[in-house]
GROMACS .gro file of C-alpha atoms in nm:
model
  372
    1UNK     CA    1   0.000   0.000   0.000
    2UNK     CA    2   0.259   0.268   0.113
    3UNK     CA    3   0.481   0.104  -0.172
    4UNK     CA    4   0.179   0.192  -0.403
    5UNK     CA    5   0.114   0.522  -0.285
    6UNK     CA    6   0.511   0.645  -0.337
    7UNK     CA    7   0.494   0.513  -0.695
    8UNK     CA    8   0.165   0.741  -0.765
    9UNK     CA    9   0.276   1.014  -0.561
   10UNK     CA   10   0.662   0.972  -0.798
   11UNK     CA   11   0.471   0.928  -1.090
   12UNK     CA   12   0.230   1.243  -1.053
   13UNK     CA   13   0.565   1.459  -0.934
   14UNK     CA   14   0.784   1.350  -1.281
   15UNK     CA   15   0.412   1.439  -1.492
   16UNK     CA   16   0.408   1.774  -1.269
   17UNK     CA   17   0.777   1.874  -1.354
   18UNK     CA   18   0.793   1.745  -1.731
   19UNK     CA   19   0.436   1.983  -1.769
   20UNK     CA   20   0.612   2.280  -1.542
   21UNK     CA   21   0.940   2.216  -1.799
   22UNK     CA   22   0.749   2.209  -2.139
   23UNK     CA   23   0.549   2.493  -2.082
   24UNK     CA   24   0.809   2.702  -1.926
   25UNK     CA   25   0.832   3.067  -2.137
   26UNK     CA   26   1.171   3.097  -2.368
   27UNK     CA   27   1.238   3.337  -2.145
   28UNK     CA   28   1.268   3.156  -1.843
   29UNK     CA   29   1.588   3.007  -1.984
   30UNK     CA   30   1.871   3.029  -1.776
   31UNK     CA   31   2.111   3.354  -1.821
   32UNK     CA   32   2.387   3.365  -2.056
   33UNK     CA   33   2.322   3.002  -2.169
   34UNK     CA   34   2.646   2.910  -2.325
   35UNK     CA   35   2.393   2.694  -2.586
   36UNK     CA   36   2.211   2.959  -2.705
   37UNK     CA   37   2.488   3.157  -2.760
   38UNK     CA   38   2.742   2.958  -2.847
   39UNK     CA   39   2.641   3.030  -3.242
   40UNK     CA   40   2.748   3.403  -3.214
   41UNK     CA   41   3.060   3.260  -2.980
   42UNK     CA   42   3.186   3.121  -3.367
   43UNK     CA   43   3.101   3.387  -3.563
   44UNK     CA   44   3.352   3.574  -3.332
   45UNK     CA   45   3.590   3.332  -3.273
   46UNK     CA   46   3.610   3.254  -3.692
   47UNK     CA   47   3.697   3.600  -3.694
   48UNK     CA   48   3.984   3.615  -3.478
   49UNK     CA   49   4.115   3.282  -3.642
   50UNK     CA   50   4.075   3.442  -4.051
   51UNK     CA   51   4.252   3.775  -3.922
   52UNK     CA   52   4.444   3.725  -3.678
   53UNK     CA   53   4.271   3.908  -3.405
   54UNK     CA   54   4.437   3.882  -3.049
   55UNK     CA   55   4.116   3.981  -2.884
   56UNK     CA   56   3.769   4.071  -2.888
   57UNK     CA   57   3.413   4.132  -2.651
   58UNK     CA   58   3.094   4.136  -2.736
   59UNK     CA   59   2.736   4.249  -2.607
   60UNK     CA   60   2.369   4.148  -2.690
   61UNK     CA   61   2.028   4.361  -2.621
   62UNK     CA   62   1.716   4.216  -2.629
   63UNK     CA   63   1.434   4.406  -2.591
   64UNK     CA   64   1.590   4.652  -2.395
   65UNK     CA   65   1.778   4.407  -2.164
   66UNK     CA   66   2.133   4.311  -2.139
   67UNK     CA   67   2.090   3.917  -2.208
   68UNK     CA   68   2.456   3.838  -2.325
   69UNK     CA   69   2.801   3.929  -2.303
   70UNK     CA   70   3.140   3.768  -2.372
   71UNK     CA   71   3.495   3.815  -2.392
   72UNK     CA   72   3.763   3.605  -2.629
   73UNK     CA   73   4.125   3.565  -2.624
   74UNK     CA   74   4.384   3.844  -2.534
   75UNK     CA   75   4.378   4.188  -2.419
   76UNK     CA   76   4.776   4.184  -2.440
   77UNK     CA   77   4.911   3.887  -2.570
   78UNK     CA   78   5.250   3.962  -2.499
   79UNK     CA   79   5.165   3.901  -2.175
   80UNK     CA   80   4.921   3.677  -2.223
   81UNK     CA   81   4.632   3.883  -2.025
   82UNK     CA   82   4.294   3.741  -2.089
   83UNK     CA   83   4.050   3.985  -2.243
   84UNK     CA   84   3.777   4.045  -1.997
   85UNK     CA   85   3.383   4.253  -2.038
   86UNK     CA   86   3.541   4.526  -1.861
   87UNK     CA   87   3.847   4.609  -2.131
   88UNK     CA   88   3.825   4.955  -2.300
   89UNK     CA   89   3.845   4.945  -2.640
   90UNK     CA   90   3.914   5.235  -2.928
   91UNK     CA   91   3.586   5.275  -3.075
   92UNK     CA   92   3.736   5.465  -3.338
   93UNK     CA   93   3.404   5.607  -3.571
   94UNK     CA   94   3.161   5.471  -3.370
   95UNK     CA   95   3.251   5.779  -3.150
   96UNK     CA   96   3.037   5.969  -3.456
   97UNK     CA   97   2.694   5.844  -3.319
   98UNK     CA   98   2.817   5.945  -2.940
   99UNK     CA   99   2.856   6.323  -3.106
  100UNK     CA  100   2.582   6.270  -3.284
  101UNK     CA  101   2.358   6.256  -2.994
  102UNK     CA  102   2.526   6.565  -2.816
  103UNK     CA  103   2.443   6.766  -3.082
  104UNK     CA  104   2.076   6.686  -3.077
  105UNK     CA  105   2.106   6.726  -2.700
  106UNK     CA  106   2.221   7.107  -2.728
  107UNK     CA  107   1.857   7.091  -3.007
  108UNK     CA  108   1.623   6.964  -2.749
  109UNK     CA  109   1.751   7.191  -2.468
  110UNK     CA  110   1.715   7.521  -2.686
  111UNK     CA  111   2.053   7.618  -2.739
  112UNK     CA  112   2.148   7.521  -3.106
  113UNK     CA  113   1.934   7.475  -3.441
  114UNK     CA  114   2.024   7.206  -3.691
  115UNK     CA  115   1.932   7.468  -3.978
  116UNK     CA  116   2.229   7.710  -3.802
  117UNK     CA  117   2.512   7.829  -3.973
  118UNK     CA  118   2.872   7.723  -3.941
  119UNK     CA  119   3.116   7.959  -4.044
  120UNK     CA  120   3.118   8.326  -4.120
  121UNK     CA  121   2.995   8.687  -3.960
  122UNK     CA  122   2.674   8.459  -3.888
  123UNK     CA  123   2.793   8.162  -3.804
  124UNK     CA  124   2.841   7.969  -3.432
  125UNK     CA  125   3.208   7.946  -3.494
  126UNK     CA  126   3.231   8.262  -3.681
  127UNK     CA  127   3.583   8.405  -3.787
  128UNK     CA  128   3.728   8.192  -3.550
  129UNK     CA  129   3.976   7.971  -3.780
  130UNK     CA  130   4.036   8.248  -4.032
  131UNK     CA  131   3.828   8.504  -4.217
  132UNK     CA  132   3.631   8.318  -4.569
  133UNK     CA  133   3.554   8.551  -4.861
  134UNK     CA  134   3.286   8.715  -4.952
  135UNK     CA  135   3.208   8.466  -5.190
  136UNK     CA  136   3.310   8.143  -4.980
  137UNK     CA  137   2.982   7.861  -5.040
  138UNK     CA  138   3.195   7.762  -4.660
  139UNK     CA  139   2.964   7.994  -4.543
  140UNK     CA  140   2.656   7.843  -4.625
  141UNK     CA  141   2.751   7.525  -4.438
  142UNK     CA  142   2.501   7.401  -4.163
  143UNK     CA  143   2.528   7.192  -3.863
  144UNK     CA  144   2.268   6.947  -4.018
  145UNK     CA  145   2.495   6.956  -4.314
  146UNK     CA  146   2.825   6.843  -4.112
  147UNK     CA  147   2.578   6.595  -3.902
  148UNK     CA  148   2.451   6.409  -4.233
  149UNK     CA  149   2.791   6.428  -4.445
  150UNK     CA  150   2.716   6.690  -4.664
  151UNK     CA  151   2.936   6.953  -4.593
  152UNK     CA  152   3.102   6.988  -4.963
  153UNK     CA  153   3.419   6.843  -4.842
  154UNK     CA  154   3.613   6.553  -4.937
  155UNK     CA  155   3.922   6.344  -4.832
  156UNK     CA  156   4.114   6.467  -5.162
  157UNK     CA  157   4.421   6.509  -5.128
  158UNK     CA  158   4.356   6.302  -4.748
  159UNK     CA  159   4.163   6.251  -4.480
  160UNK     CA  160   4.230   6.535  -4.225
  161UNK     CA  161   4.191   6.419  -3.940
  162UNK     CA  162   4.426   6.106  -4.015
  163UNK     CA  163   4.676   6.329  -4.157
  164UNK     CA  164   4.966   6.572  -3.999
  165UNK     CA  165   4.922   6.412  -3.647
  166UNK     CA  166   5.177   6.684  -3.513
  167UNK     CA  167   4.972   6.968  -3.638
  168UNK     CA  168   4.752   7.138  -3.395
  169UNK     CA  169   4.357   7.079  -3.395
  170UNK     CA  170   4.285   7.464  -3.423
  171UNK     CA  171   4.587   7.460  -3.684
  172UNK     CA  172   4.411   7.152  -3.855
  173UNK     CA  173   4.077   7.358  -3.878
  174UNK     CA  174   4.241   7.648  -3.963
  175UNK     CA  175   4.429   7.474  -4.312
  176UNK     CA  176   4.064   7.345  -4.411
  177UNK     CA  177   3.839   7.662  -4.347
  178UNK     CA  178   4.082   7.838  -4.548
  179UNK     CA  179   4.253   7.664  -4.803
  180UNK     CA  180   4.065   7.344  -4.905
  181UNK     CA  181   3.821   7.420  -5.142
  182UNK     CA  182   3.473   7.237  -5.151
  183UNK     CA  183   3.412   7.024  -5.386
  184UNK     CA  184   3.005   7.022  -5.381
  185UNK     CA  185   2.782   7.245  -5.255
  186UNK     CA  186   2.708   7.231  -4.970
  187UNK     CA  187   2.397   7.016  -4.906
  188UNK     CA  188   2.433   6.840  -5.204
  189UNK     CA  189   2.596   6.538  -5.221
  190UNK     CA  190   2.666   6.269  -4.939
  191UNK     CA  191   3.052   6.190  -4.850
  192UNK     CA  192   3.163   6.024  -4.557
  193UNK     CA  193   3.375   6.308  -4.385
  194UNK     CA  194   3.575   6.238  -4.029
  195UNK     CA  195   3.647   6.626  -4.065
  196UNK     CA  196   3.275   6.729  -4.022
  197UNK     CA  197   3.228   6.553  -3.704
  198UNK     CA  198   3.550   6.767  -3.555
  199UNK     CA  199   3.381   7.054  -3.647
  200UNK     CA  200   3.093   6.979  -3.480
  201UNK     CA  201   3.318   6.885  -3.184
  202UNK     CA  202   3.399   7.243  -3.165
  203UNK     CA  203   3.079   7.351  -3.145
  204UNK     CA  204   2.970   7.181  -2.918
  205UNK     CA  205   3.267   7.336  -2.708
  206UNK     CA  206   3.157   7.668  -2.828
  207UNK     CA  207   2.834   7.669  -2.739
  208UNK     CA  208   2.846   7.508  -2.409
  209UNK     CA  209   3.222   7.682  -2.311
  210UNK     CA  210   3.336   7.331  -2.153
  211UNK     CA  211   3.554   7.077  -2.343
  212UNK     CA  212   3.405   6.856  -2.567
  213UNK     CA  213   3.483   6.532  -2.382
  214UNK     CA  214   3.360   6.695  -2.026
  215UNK     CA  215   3.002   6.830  -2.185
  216UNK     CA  216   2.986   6.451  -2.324
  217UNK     CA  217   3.071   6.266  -2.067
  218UNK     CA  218   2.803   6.481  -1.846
  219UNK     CA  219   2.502   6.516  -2.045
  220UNK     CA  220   2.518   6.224  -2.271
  221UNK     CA  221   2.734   5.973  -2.119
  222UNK     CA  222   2.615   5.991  -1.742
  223UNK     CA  223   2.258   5.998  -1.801
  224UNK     CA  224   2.287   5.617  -1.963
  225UNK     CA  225   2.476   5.473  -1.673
  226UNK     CA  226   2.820   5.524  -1.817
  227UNK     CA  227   3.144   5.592  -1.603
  228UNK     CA  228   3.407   5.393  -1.751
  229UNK     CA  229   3.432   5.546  -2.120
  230UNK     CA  230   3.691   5.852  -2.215
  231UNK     CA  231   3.896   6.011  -2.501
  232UNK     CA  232   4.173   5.747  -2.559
  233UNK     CA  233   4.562   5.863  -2.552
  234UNK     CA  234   4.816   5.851  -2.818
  235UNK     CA  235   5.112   5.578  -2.713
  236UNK     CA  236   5.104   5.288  -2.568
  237UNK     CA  237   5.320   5.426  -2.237
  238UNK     CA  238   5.003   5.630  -2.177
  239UNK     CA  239   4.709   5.369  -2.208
  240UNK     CA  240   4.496   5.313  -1.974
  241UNK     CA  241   4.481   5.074  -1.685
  242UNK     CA  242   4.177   4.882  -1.842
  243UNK     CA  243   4.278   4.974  -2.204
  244UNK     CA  244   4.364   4.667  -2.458
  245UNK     CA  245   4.664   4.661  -2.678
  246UNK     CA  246   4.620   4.720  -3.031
  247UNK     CA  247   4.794   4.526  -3.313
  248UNK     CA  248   4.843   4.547  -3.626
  249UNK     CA  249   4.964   4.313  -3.916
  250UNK     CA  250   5.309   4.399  -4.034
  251UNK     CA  251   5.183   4.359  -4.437
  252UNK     CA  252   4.878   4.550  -4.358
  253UNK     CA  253   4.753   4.775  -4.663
  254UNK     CA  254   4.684   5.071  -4.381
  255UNK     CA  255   5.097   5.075  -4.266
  256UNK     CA  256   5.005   5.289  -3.958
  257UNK     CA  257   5.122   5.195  -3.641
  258UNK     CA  258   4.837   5.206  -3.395
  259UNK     CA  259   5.002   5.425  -3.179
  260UNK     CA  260   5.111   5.666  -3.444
  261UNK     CA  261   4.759   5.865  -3.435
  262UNK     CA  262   4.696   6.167  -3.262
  263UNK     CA  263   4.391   6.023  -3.055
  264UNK     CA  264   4.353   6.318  -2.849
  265UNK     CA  265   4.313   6.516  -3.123
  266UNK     CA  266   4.016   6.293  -3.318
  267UNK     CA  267   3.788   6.361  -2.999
  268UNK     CA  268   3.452   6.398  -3.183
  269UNK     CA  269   3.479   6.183  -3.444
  270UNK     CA  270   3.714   5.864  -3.337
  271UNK     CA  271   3.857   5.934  -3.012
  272UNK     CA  272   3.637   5.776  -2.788
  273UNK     CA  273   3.781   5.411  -2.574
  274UNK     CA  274   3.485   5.243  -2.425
  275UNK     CA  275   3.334   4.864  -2.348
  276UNK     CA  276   3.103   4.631  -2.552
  277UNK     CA  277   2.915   4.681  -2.224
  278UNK     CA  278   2.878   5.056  -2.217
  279UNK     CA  279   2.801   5.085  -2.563
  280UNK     CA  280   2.503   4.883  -2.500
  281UNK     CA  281   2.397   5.083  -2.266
  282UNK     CA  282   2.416   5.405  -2.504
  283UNK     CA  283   2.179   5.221  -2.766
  284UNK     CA  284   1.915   5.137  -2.514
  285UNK     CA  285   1.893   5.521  -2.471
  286UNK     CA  286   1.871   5.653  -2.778
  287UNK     CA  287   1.639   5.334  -2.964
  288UNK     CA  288   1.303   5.500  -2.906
  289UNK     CA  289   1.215   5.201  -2.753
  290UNK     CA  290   0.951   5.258  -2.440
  291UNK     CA  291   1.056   5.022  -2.142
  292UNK     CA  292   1.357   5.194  -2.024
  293UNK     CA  293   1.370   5.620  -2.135
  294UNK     CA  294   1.558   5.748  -2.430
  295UNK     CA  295   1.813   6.075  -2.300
  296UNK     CA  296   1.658   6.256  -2.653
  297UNK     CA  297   1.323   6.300  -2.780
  298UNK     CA  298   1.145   6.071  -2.986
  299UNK     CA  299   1.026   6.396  -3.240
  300UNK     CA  300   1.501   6.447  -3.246
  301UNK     CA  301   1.542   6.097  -3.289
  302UNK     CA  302   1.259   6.093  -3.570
  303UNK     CA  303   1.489   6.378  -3.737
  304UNK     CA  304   1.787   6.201  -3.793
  305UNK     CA  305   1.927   5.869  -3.906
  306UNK     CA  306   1.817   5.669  -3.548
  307UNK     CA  307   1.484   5.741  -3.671
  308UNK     CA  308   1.503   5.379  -3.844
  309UNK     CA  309   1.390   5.063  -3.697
  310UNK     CA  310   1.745   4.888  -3.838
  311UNK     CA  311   2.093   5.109  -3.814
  312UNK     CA  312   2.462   5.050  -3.783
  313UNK     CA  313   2.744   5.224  -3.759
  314UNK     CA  314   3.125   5.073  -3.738
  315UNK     CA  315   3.495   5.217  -3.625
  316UNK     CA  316   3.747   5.093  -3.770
  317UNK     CA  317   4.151   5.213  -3.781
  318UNK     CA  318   4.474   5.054  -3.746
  319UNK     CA  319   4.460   4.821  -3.460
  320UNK     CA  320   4.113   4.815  -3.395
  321UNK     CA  321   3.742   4.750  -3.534
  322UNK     CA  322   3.399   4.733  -3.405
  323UNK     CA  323   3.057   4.755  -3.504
  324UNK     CA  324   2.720   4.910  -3.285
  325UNK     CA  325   2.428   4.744  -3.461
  326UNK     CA  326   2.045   4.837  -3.346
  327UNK     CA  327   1.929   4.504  -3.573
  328UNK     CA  328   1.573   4.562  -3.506
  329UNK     CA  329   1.311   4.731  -3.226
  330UNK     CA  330   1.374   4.386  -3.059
  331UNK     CA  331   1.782   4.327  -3.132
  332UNK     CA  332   2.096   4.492  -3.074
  333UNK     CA  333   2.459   4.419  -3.033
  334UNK     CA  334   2.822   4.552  -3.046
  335UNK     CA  335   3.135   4.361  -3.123
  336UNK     CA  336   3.480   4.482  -3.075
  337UNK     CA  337   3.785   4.357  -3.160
  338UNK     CA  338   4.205   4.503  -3.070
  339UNK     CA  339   4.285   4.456  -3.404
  340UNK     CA  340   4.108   4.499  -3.790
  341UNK     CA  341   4.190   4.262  -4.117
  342UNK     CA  342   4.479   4.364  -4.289
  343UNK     CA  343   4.343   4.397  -4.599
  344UNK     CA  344   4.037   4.512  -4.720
  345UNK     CA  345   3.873   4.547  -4.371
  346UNK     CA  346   3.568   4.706  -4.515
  347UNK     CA  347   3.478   4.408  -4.685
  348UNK     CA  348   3.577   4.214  -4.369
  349UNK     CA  349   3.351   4.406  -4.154
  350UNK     CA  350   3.044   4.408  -4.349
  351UNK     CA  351   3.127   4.006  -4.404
  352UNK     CA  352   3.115   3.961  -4.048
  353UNK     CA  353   2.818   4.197  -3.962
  354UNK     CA  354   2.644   3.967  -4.209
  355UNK     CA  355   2.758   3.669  -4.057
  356UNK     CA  356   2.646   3.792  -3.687
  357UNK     CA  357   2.294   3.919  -3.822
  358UNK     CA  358   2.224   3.608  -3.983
  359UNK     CA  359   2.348   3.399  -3.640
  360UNK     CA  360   2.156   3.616  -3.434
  361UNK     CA  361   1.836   3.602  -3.612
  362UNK     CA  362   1.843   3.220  -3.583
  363UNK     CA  363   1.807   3.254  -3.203
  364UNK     CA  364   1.451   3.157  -3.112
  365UNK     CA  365   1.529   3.096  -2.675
  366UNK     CA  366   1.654   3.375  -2.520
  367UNK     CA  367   1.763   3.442  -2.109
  368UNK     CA  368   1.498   3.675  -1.906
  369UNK     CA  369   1.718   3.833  -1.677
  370UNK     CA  370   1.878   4.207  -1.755
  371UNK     CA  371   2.254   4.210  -1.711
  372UNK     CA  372   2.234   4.586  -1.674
   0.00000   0.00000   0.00000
């Protein structure tokens, strides 16, 4: 009888738990299941293998949350120090987005207009890096028109900002505003243009009278739960505690040595070290998503290119690459690596951003709990 009892009561309990398991919620899985996961693990870890890529971290949103994040290989593999969540990377162009949002911040609190002009008698800057002519089109140039890359400048002869690394930043502006022509009007054609976003560094400085990295860090950085992220320094001698080594392969087509650049100097648009981690954080407050509050308006964000559902933007220079990916309203990540391909890396990259997307997409069991 007893005997008979245990069996029904052992039989019920094993029905009870298989019914509790099979109808538990995907996400009641546990967190940072190395199974679900373990898909975007190889799309990262191919990576390293096909370049050459000492070390790398990752981070993955979902729906708002912080469900994932991973670190692989070295930080310094000279001495072989394992590459942790908390390791500062050089973000290199994704810094553009951080600026981005800065500028819209100075919008939405009433102290700049996108539709403002640049240079000039009525311009924010003014005559401050030289006096144009009469006649200079530089004077028509807007901050929307630095913001959305279509300022009139190009990279011909070369890119600015990677160029002349011992020449001052007002020197820098100074040799543009005066002596590189445009070659559009501007407003009317989009090129990709580092220079525009140190312009719009400086105004940001100008119309706030505190450095560009301080105003950042305060009214942009802060206000998404981010401590840890900074303008990066030049050398290697100065890096930061928490900072990864970059490399760089010795037949790369881009022969810079990572530590060559003037970091200091490409603030606005590629000086920015920061975590997989904290550059989470900065998409969950700018996604118009409503669970956790964006730092801008929805009617800003609406205005500009985070109005989409789908965006990316990467950062990529000698000894370092990355990518900040808002996938979807539902799925975000950010990958970076200490080192990029040594040849053709913007093929690489957009391989591998394809390669993640399509990994990520296949993910139908996600964790519940918010690593935030």
């Amino acid at each position: 009888m007893n005997i008979k009892l245990s069996s029904i009561r052992l039989t019920i309990g094993l029905i009870s738990l298989t019914l509790f398991v099979n109808c538990q919620k995907d996400d009641d899985l546990p967190v940072n299941s190395n199974l679900i996961f373990e898909g975007l693990d190889s799309v990262v870890k191919n990576q390293m293998v096909s370049y050459n890529i000492p070390g790398a971290s990752i981070a993955v949103i979902r729906n708002e949350k912080l469900v994932y994040t991973n670190s692989f290989g070295y930080s310094n593999k000279i001495i072989n120090k394992i590459a942790t969540n908390d390791d500062l990377y050089r973000i290199a162009s994704i810094s553009k987005p951080i600026t981005a949002i800065a500028i819209l911040k100075l919008v939405e609190d009433g102290l700049l207009s996108l539709d403002q002009k640049v240079f000039g008698p009525d311009g924010i800057l003014g005559d401050e890096y030289g006096t144009l002519p009469a006649n200079s089109n530089k004077k028509l140039i807007t901050v929307s028109q630095l913001l959305n890359h279509e300022s009139g400048w190009t990279n011909s002869p070369n890119d600015p900002v990677f160029s002349d690394f011992n020449k001052s930043l007002d020197d820098l502006i100074t040799d543009m505003v005066l002596h590189r022509k445009l070659v559009n009007p501007p407003g009317s054609v989009y090129y990709y243009l580092n220079f525009g976003y140190t312009i719009l560094g400086r105004i940001i400085e100008k119309i706030t009278k505190v450095p560009y990295e301080v105003y950042v860090k305060s009214n942009i950085l802060e206000p998404c739960g981010i401590s840890k992220m900074k303008i990066g320094r030049n050398t290697l001698a100065d890096k930061y505690p928490n900072e990864v080594t970059y490399y760089q392969g010795s037949n790369s087509t881009s022969n810079s040595n990572p530590y060559d650049y003037n970091i200091v100097r490409m603030d606005s648009p590629a000086g920015w070290i920061a975590s997989a981690t904290d550059l989470a954080r900065f998409i969950v407050k700018i996604d118009r998503n409503p669970s956790k509050p964006d730092i801008i308006s929805n009617i800003l964000l609406n205005n500009s290119f985070f109005a989409s559902s789908s965006w990316y933007h990467t950062g990529s220079m000698s000894g370092t690459s990355g990518i900040i990916n808002k996938l979807d309203d539902t799925l975000s990540y950010v990958v970076l690596f200490n080192k990029r391909a040594d040849h053709h890396p913007d093929i690489v990259e957009d391989e591998f951003r394809k390669a993640f997307d399509k990994e990520i997409l296949t993910i139908s069991k996600w964790p519940n709990d918010d690593l935030f």
